[in-house]
């Protein structure tokens, strides 16, 4: 992997490699941009197949956080910490504290928080070495899965904005919506949509999660391998990224794609492919910004009600993206990127 080439391609400011022999820590911190303020982004702990994949994901996710903050009007940049594989159980606390020291060494340029594979208890460990961390015990983002719930709330509002753009009505009652992935965000999205009267079809690699939403919300189940072939008004990817590609897009039978997963497009050209097929795509970093908006609200000292009110701006932001795309006859993915890069001064 050519590190310099990768950094230049994504306009990355810094890439910090962190290693500690005693605790077994192997981590990388990617700072995409601090033009608008300190870089916000969670700490991900994942067993990547290679160090190259870990670094690539850190860069990609940091860039997404910059774009997410910029398009949402937040006074922050984007960053991401990635721990390559989970340290041994008996050394995990020590490894997290060491990561906290590395974060402290960045002197406030990067503020970490929850992400895939990490918990509130992990953030508490990092907090022992630095104040530049969110989602610790008792914080707004860590209380009753508030961050996940607000991410789902923003996605629901984004779905409404897309439907309004498409046919002039934002009603959710009797709309068919397919949800891929039933983690915390996917679960909360099911709850919101069910309450609004939507007809929900779901899939997840965990049968227990599927059973839960079927029992609680009357959802229908689809096989994981057939989810792209499900006929629906809205397809909501809420699992892993990179799922919209040359193999899956031709199978889609939806009118709208609007979900919580990060980096849904396997490559930028697939946004144009969706546009040519007449499928309205809600750019992921716009629609799933609820979590980072909550983090920014926490840092500003706002309460839950104020944070929720700020999440509601997602609907307006998406409407602006759709209008810009229509005006310039471009895909919504390109429209979002142009507007965001203008705000970043790129």
Tab-separated table of C-alpha atoms in Angstrom:
chain	number	residue	atom	x	y	z
A	1	UNK	CA	0.000	0.000	0.000
A	2	UNK	CA	1.366	3.405	-1.007
A	3	UNK	CA	0.598	5.474	2.110
A	4	UNK	CA	1.401	8.863	0.563
A	5	UNK	CA	-0.721	8.120	-2.490
A	6	UNK	CA	-3.646	7.059	-0.304
A	7	UNK	CA	-3.351	10.216	1.809
A	8	UNK	CA	-3.222	12.486	-1.244
A	9	UNK	CA	-6.150	10.738	-2.900
A	10	UNK	CA	-8.425	11.401	0.068
A	11	UNK	CA	-6.917	14.763	1.137
A	12	UNK	CA	-5.860	13.266	4.481
A	13	UNK	CA	-3.986	15.559	6.880
A	14	UNK	CA	-2.417	13.030	9.248
A	15	UNK	CA	-2.020	9.294	9.690
A	16	UNK	CA	-0.726	8.318	13.132
A	17	UNK	CA	0.448	4.751	13.784
A	18	UNK	CA	0.249	3.631	17.412
A	19	UNK	CA	2.074	0.578	18.776
A	20	UNK	CA	2.715	-0.671	22.294
A	21	UNK	CA	4.510	-3.978	22.786
A	22	UNK	CA	3.498	-4.503	26.415
A	23	UNK	CA	-0.264	-4.162	25.872
A	24	UNK	CA	-0.305	-5.500	22.324
A	25	UNK	CA	-1.886	-2.318	20.972
A	26	UNK	CA	-1.769	-1.900	17.203
A	27	UNK	CA	-3.820	1.087	16.093
A	28	UNK	CA	-3.974	3.864	13.564
A	29	UNK	CA	-5.550	7.308	13.919
A	30	UNK	CA	-6.561	9.022	10.690
A	31	UNK	CA	-7.236	12.759	10.696
A	32	UNK	CA	-8.889	13.719	7.445
A	33	UNK	CA	-9.533	17.406	8.090
A	34	UNK	CA	-9.339	19.948	10.903
A	35	UNK	CA	-10.287	22.918	8.684
A	36	UNK	CA	-13.612	23.429	10.456
A	37	UNK	CA	-12.468	22.343	13.918
A	38	UNK	CA	-11.141	19.337	15.871
A	39	UNK	CA	-11.632	16.011	14.124
A	40	UNK	CA	-14.520	13.931	15.486
A	41	UNK	CA	-14.819	10.206	14.916
A	42	UNK	CA	-15.229	7.008	16.881
A	43	UNK	CA	-12.753	4.298	17.823
A	44	UNK	CA	-13.329	1.084	15.886
A	45	UNK	CA	-11.983	-2.279	17.087
A	46	UNK	CA	-12.126	-4.935	14.405
A	47	UNK	CA	-10.263	-8.054	13.286
A	48	UNK	CA	-9.271	-6.850	9.830
A	49	UNK	CA	-7.736	-9.473	7.522
A	50	UNK	CA	-4.621	-7.340	7.122
A	51	UNK	CA	-3.000	-4.152	8.367
A	52	UNK	CA	-3.561	-2.702	4.895
A	53	UNK	CA	-7.321	-3.156	5.273
A	54	UNK	CA	-7.230	-1.558	8.742
A	55	UNK	CA	-5.390	1.510	7.443
A	56	UNK	CA	-7.597	1.785	4.373
A	57	UNK	CA	-10.740	1.651	6.508
A	58	UNK	CA	-9.413	4.299	8.908
A	59	UNK	CA	-8.739	6.687	6.016
A	60	UNK	CA	-12.095	6.016	4.376
A	61	UNK	CA	-14.037	6.437	7.605
A	62	UNK	CA	-12.168	9.605	8.604
A	63	UNK	CA	-13.038	11.183	5.273
A	64	UNK	CA	-16.685	10.207	5.736
A	65	UNK	CA	-16.685	11.886	9.160
A	66	UNK	CA	-15.290	15.119	7.685
A	67	UNK	CA	-17.997	15.134	5.043
A	68	UNK	CA	-20.657	14.255	7.601
A	69	UNK	CA	-19.696	17.135	9.892
A	70	UNK	CA	-19.343	19.628	7.027
A	71	UNK	CA	-22.657	18.874	5.312
A	72	UNK	CA	-24.389	18.941	8.715
A	73	UNK	CA	-22.997	22.404	9.497
A	74	UNK	CA	-21.009	21.235	12.532
A	75	UNK	CA	-17.852	23.090	13.652
A	76	UNK	CA	-15.736	19.933	13.515
A	77	UNK	CA	-13.569	17.972	11.148
A	78	UNK	CA	-13.376	14.230	10.707
A	79	UNK	CA	-11.146	11.509	12.105
A	80	UNK	CA	-11.188	7.861	13.055
A	81	UNK	CA	-9.206	5.546	15.311
A	82	UNK	CA	-8.925	1.905	14.311
A	83	UNK	CA	-7.579	-0.812	16.582
A	84	UNK	CA	-6.436	-3.719	14.442
A	85	UNK	CA	-7.931	-6.803	16.132
A	86	UNK	CA	-8.951	-6.922	19.767
A	87	UNK	CA	-6.120	-7.113	22.322
A	88	UNK	CA	-6.036	-10.064	24.701
A	89	UNK	CA	-8.757	-9.780	27.348
A	90	UNK	CA	-6.277	-9.403	30.181
A	91	UNK	CA	-4.437	-6.624	28.324
A	92	UNK	CA	-7.395	-4.804	26.760
A	93	UNK	CA	-7.692	-2.140	29.456
A	94	UNK	CA	-3.987	-1.406	29.211
A	95	UNK	CA	-4.185	-1.166	25.411
A	96	UNK	CA	-7.099	1.261	25.563
A	97	UNK	CA	-5.295	3.424	28.082
A	98	UNK	CA	-2.270	3.483	25.807
A	99	UNK	CA	-4.498	4.593	22.934
A	100	UNK	CA	-5.758	7.337	25.242
A	101	UNK	CA	-2.172	8.524	25.670
A	102	UNK	CA	-1.667	8.665	21.918
A	103	UNK	CA	-4.903	10.662	21.568
A	104	UNK	CA	-3.758	13.008	24.326
A	105	UNK	CA	-0.537	13.513	22.378
A	106	UNK	CA	-2.564	15.017	19.533
A	107	UNK	CA	-3.457	17.936	21.853
A	108	UNK	CA	-7.159	18.058	21.063
A	109	UNK	CA	-6.908	17.711	17.284
A	110	UNK	CA	-8.848	14.431	17.532
A	111	UNK	CA	-11.839	13.570	19.748
A	112	UNK	CA	-12.748	9.882	19.918
A	113	UNK	CA	-15.945	8.046	20.820
A	114	UNK	CA	-17.937	4.851	20.300
A	115	UNK	CA	-17.819	2.832	17.111
A	116	UNK	CA	-18.031	-0.736	15.904
A	117	UNK	CA	-16.460	-3.124	18.409
A	118	UNK	CA	-16.080	-0.674	21.289
A	119	UNK	CA	-18.219	0.028	24.337
A	120	UNK	CA	-18.890	2.708	26.918
A	121	UNK	CA	-16.555	0.851	29.291
A	122	UNK	CA	-13.819	1.100	26.642
A	123	UNK	CA	-14.351	4.859	26.372
A	124	UNK	CA	-14.078	5.065	30.162
A	125	UNK	CA	-10.648	3.438	29.910
A	126	UNK	CA	-9.518	5.916	27.259
A	127	UNK	CA	-10.862	8.746	29.441
A	128	UNK	CA	-8.367	7.763	32.149
A	129	UNK	CA	-5.596	9.116	29.896
A	130	UNK	CA	-7.280	11.938	27.967
A	131	UNK	CA	-10.245	14.285	28.113
A	132	UNK	CA	-10.593	14.132	24.310
A	133	UNK	CA	-13.180	11.349	24.263
A	134	UNK	CA	-16.978	11.186	24.290
A	135	UNK	CA	-19.591	8.480	25.010
A	136	UNK	CA	-18.253	7.758	28.488
A	137	UNK	CA	-20.481	6.620	31.366
A	138	UNK	CA	-23.273	9.089	32.088
A	139	UNK	CA	-22.749	11.097	28.897
A	140	UNK	CA	-25.560	12.013	26.532
A	141	UNK	CA	-24.388	9.686	23.773
A	142	UNK	CA	-23.986	6.696	26.088
A	143	UNK	CA	-27.366	6.935	27.835
A	144	UNK	CA	-29.986	4.373	26.741
A	145	UNK	CA	-28.457	3.950	23.269
A	146	UNK	CA	-29.406	7.547	22.511
A	147	UNK	CA	-26.812	7.888	19.738
A	148	UNK	CA	-28.129	4.823	17.896
A	149	UNK	CA	-31.723	5.937	18.359
A	150	UNK	CA	-31.009	9.413	16.985
A	151	UNK	CA	-29.152	7.920	14.022
A	152	UNK	CA	-32.281	5.880	13.260
A	153	UNK	CA	-34.482	8.938	13.781
A	154	UNK	CA	-32.420	10.871	11.242
A	155	UNK	CA	-32.696	7.994	8.763
A	156	UNK	CA	-36.463	7.939	9.133
A	157	UNK	CA	-36.616	11.684	8.463
A	158	UNK	CA	-34.320	11.163	5.482
A	159	UNK	CA	-36.635	8.495	4.097
A	160	UNK	CA	-39.484	10.972	4.349
A	161	UNK	CA	-37.438	13.630	2.533
A	162	UNK	CA	-36.640	11.185	-0.270
A	163	UNK	CA	-40.246	10.093	-0.671
A	164	UNK	CA	-41.370	13.719	-0.698
A	165	UNK	CA	-38.826	14.470	-3.425
A	166	UNK	CA	-39.928	11.458	-5.429
A	167	UNK	CA	-43.707	11.754	-5.435
A	168	UNK	CA	-44.689	14.767	-3.322
A	169	UNK	CA	-45.810	12.836	-0.247
A	170	UNK	CA	-43.750	11.994	2.839
A	171	UNK	CA	-46.272	9.569	4.319
A	172	UNK	CA	-44.812	6.340	5.688
A	173	UNK	CA	-48.076	4.472	6.256
A	174	UNK	CA	-48.366	1.473	3.918
A	175	UNK	CA	-44.973	2.190	2.333
A	176	UNK	CA	-42.882	-0.944	1.841
A	177	UNK	CA	-39.434	-0.570	3.416
A	178	UNK	CA	-36.723	-3.215	3.445
A	179	UNK	CA	-34.056	-2.996	6.154
A	180	UNK	CA	-30.723	-4.767	5.802
A	181	UNK	CA	-29.096	-5.204	9.215
A	182	UNK	CA	-30.739	-5.190	12.626
A	183	UNK	CA	-28.083	-3.844	14.959
A	184	UNK	CA	-29.047	-1.063	17.326
A	185	UNK	CA	-29.739	1.469	14.564
A	186	UNK	CA	-31.646	-1.026	12.422
A	187	UNK	CA	-33.751	-2.028	15.410
A	188	UNK	CA	-34.651	1.557	16.311
A	189	UNK	CA	-35.439	2.281	12.651
A	190	UNK	CA	-37.891	-0.650	12.675
A	191	UNK	CA	-39.535	0.798	15.752
A	192	UNK	CA	-39.941	4.257	14.229
A	193	UNK	CA	-41.223	2.948	10.906
A	194	UNK	CA	-43.608	0.467	12.487
A	195	UNK	CA	-45.130	3.210	14.617
A	196	UNK	CA	-45.655	5.254	11.434
A	197	UNK	CA	-47.497	2.373	9.763
A	198	UNK	CA	-44.839	1.241	7.270
A	199	UNK	CA	-44.716	-2.331	5.966
A	200	UNK	CA	-41.301	-3.662	6.976
A	201	UNK	CA	-39.201	-6.474	5.544
A	202	UNK	CA	-35.915	-7.278	7.294
A	203	UNK	CA	-32.824	-9.437	7.173
A	204	UNK	CA	-29.846	-10.042	9.442
A	205	UNK	CA	-27.197	-12.712	9.837
A	206	UNK	CA	-28.457	-13.168	13.427
A	207	UNK	CA	-31.807	-15.071	13.408
A	208	UNK	CA	-32.506	-13.863	16.939
A	209	UNK	CA	-32.574	-10.236	15.822
A	210	UNK	CA	-34.950	-11.073	12.985
A	211	UNK	CA	-37.271	-12.955	15.319
A	212	UNK	CA	-37.302	-10.026	17.736
A	213	UNK	CA	-38.497	-7.429	15.186
A	214	UNK	CA	-40.975	-9.870	13.686
A	215	UNK	CA	-42.560	-10.346	17.092
A	216	UNK	CA	-42.403	-6.715	18.186
A	217	UNK	CA	-43.153	-4.882	14.951
A	218	UNK	CA	-44.861	-7.405	12.677
A	219	UNK	CA	-41.974	-7.340	10.217
A	220	UNK	CA	-41.580	-9.897	7.450
A	221	UNK	CA	-38.294	-11.748	7.039
A	222	UNK	CA	-36.208	-12.126	3.901
A	223	UNK	CA	-33.169	-14.310	3.389
A	224	UNK	CA	-29.889	-12.395	3.611
A	225	UNK	CA	-28.850	-13.566	0.156
A	226	UNK	CA	-32.134	-12.422	-1.430
A	227	UNK	CA	-32.556	-9.021	0.240
A	228	UNK	CA	-31.522	-7.089	-2.895
A	229	UNK	CA	-34.245	-8.814	-4.913
A	230	UNK	CA	-37.037	-7.718	-2.558
A	231	UNK	CA	-39.588	-5.418	-4.182
A	232	UNK	CA	-40.116	-2.289	-2.046
A	233	UNK	CA	-40.448	1.478	-2.039
A	234	UNK	CA	-37.325	1.998	0.076
A	235	UNK	CA	-34.227	-0.110	0.620
A	236	UNK	CA	-32.440	0.850	3.875
A	237	UNK	CA	-28.902	-0.562	4.210
A	238	UNK	CA	-28.046	-0.554	7.934
A	239	UNK	CA	-25.181	-3.064	8.048
A	240	UNK	CA	-21.747	-2.982	6.419
A	241	UNK	CA	-20.548	-0.603	3.715
A	242	UNK	CA	-19.655	-1.230	0.083
A	243	UNK	CA	-22.885	-3.098	-0.620
A	244	UNK	CA	-23.942	-1.013	-3.642
A	245	UNK	CA	-21.853	-2.324	-6.513
A	246	UNK	CA	-22.035	-3.796	-10.009
A	247	UNK	CA	-23.349	-7.098	-8.651
A	248	UNK	CA	-26.077	-5.823	-6.339
A	249	UNK	CA	-27.406	-2.704	-8.081
A	250	UNK	CA	-28.878	-4.558	-11.092
A	251	UNK	CA	-30.846	-6.729	-8.656
A	252	UNK	CA	-32.473	-3.834	-6.799
A	253	UNK	CA	-36.249	-3.486	-7.021
A	254	UNK	CA	-36.675	-0.277	-5.032
A	255	UNK	CA	-37.345	3.386	-5.775
A	256	UNK	CA	-35.243	4.856	-2.951
A	257	UNK	CA	-32.072	3.865	-1.119
A	258	UNK	CA	-31.906	5.502	2.306
A	259	UNK	CA	-30.112	3.775	5.169
A	260	UNK	CA	-27.689	4.124	8.054
A	261	UNK	CA	-24.686	2.131	6.800
A	262	UNK	CA	-21.476	4.061	6.169
A	263	UNK	CA	-19.815	4.117	2.731
A	264	UNK	CA	-22.652	2.274	0.985
A	265	UNK	CA	-21.282	2.922	-2.512
A	266	UNK	CA	-18.426	0.536	-3.292
A	267	UNK	CA	-17.076	3.284	-5.584
A	268	UNK	CA	-18.208	6.771	-6.558
A	269	UNK	CA	-19.344	5.669	-10.022
A	270	UNK	CA	-22.157	3.627	-8.520
A	271	UNK	CA	-23.952	6.805	-7.472
A	272	UNK	CA	-24.213	7.667	-11.171
A	273	UNK	CA	-25.380	4.136	-11.933
A	274	UNK	CA	-28.250	4.488	-9.456
A	275	UNK	CA	-29.114	7.886	-10.932
A	276	UNK	CA	-29.290	6.426	-14.458
A	277	UNK	CA	-31.594	3.676	-13.214
A	278	UNK	CA	-33.940	6.229	-11.654
A	279	UNK	CA	-33.256	5.127	-8.067
A	280	UNK	CA	-33.077	8.054	-5.661
A	281	UNK	CA	-30.093	7.669	-3.338
A	282	UNK	CA	-29.874	9.474	0.004
A	283	UNK	CA	-26.098	9.956	0.438
A	284	UNK	CA	-25.089	7.966	3.507
A	285	UNK	CA	-23.018	10.604	5.266
A	286	UNK	CA	-25.956	13.028	5.052
A	287	UNK	CA	-28.750	10.748	6.227
A	288	UNK	CA	-26.820	8.915	8.968
A	289	UNK	CA	-25.375	12.006	10.655
A	290	UNK	CA	-27.619	11.695	13.726
A	291	UNK	CA	-24.870	10.122	15.827
A	292	UNK	CA	-22.261	12.781	15.149
A	293	UNK	CA	-24.863	15.505	15.688
A	294	UNK	CA	-25.516	14.032	19.145
A	295	UNK	CA	-21.770	13.994	19.845
A	296	UNK	CA	-21.475	17.651	18.829
A	297	UNK	CA	-24.463	18.490	21.029
A	298	UNK	CA	-22.830	16.678	23.953
A	299	UNK	CA	-19.620	18.637	23.491
A	300	UNK	CA	-21.683	21.821	23.434
A	301	UNK	CA	-23.409	20.907	26.697
A	302	UNK	CA	-26.862	20.481	25.117
A	303	UNK	CA	-29.517	18.144	26.512
A	304	UNK	CA	-31.309	15.275	24.747
A	305	UNK	CA	-34.254	17.382	23.584
A	306	UNK	CA	-31.944	19.960	22.026
A	307	UNK	CA	-29.891	17.251	20.352
A	308	UNK	CA	-33.009	15.650	18.857
A	309	UNK	CA	-34.086	19.011	17.484
A	310	UNK	CA	-30.728	19.371	15.774
A	311	UNK	CA	-31.022	15.894	14.245
A	312	UNK	CA	-34.217	17.044	12.564
A	313	UNK	CA	-32.111	19.310	10.319
A	314	UNK	CA	-31.107	16.169	8.401
A	315	UNK	CA	-34.388	16.277	6.511
A	316	UNK	CA	-33.757	19.850	5.349
A	317	UNK	CA	-30.153	19.084	4.403
A	318	UNK	CA	-31.183	16.117	2.275
A	319	UNK	CA	-33.858	18.195	0.561
A	320	UNK	CA	-31.182	20.733	-0.388
A	321	UNK	CA	-29.007	17.955	-1.823
A	322	UNK	CA	-31.893	16.583	-3.888
A	323	UNK	CA	-32.794	20.052	-5.173
A	324	UNK	CA	-29.171	20.771	-6.123
A	325	UNK	CA	-28.963	17.442	-7.943
A	326	UNK	CA	-32.131	18.112	-9.902
A	327	UNK	CA	-31.082	21.681	-10.759
A	328	UNK	CA	-27.700	20.586	-12.097
A	329	UNK	CA	-28.932	17.270	-13.552
A	330	UNK	CA	-26.432	15.226	-11.586
A	331	UNK	CA	-26.684	12.320	-9.168
A	332	UNK	CA	-27.487	13.007	-5.531
A	333	UNK	CA	-24.128	11.445	-4.599
A	334	UNK	CA	-22.225	13.964	-6.727
A	335	UNK	CA	-24.446	16.802	-5.494
A	336	UNK	CA	-23.705	15.976	-1.844
A	337	UNK	CA	-19.963	15.757	-2.531
A	338	UNK	CA	-19.920	19.119	-4.323
A	339	UNK	CA	-21.816	20.894	-1.566
A	340	UNK	CA	-19.624	19.328	1.094
A	341	UNK	CA	-16.354	20.140	-0.638
A	342	UNK	CA	-17.517	23.754	-0.989
A	343	UNK	CA	-17.985	23.912	2.788
A	344	UNK	CA	-14.576	22.332	3.345
A	345	UNK	CA	-12.946	24.741	0.934
A	346	UNK	CA	-11.624	21.909	-1.235
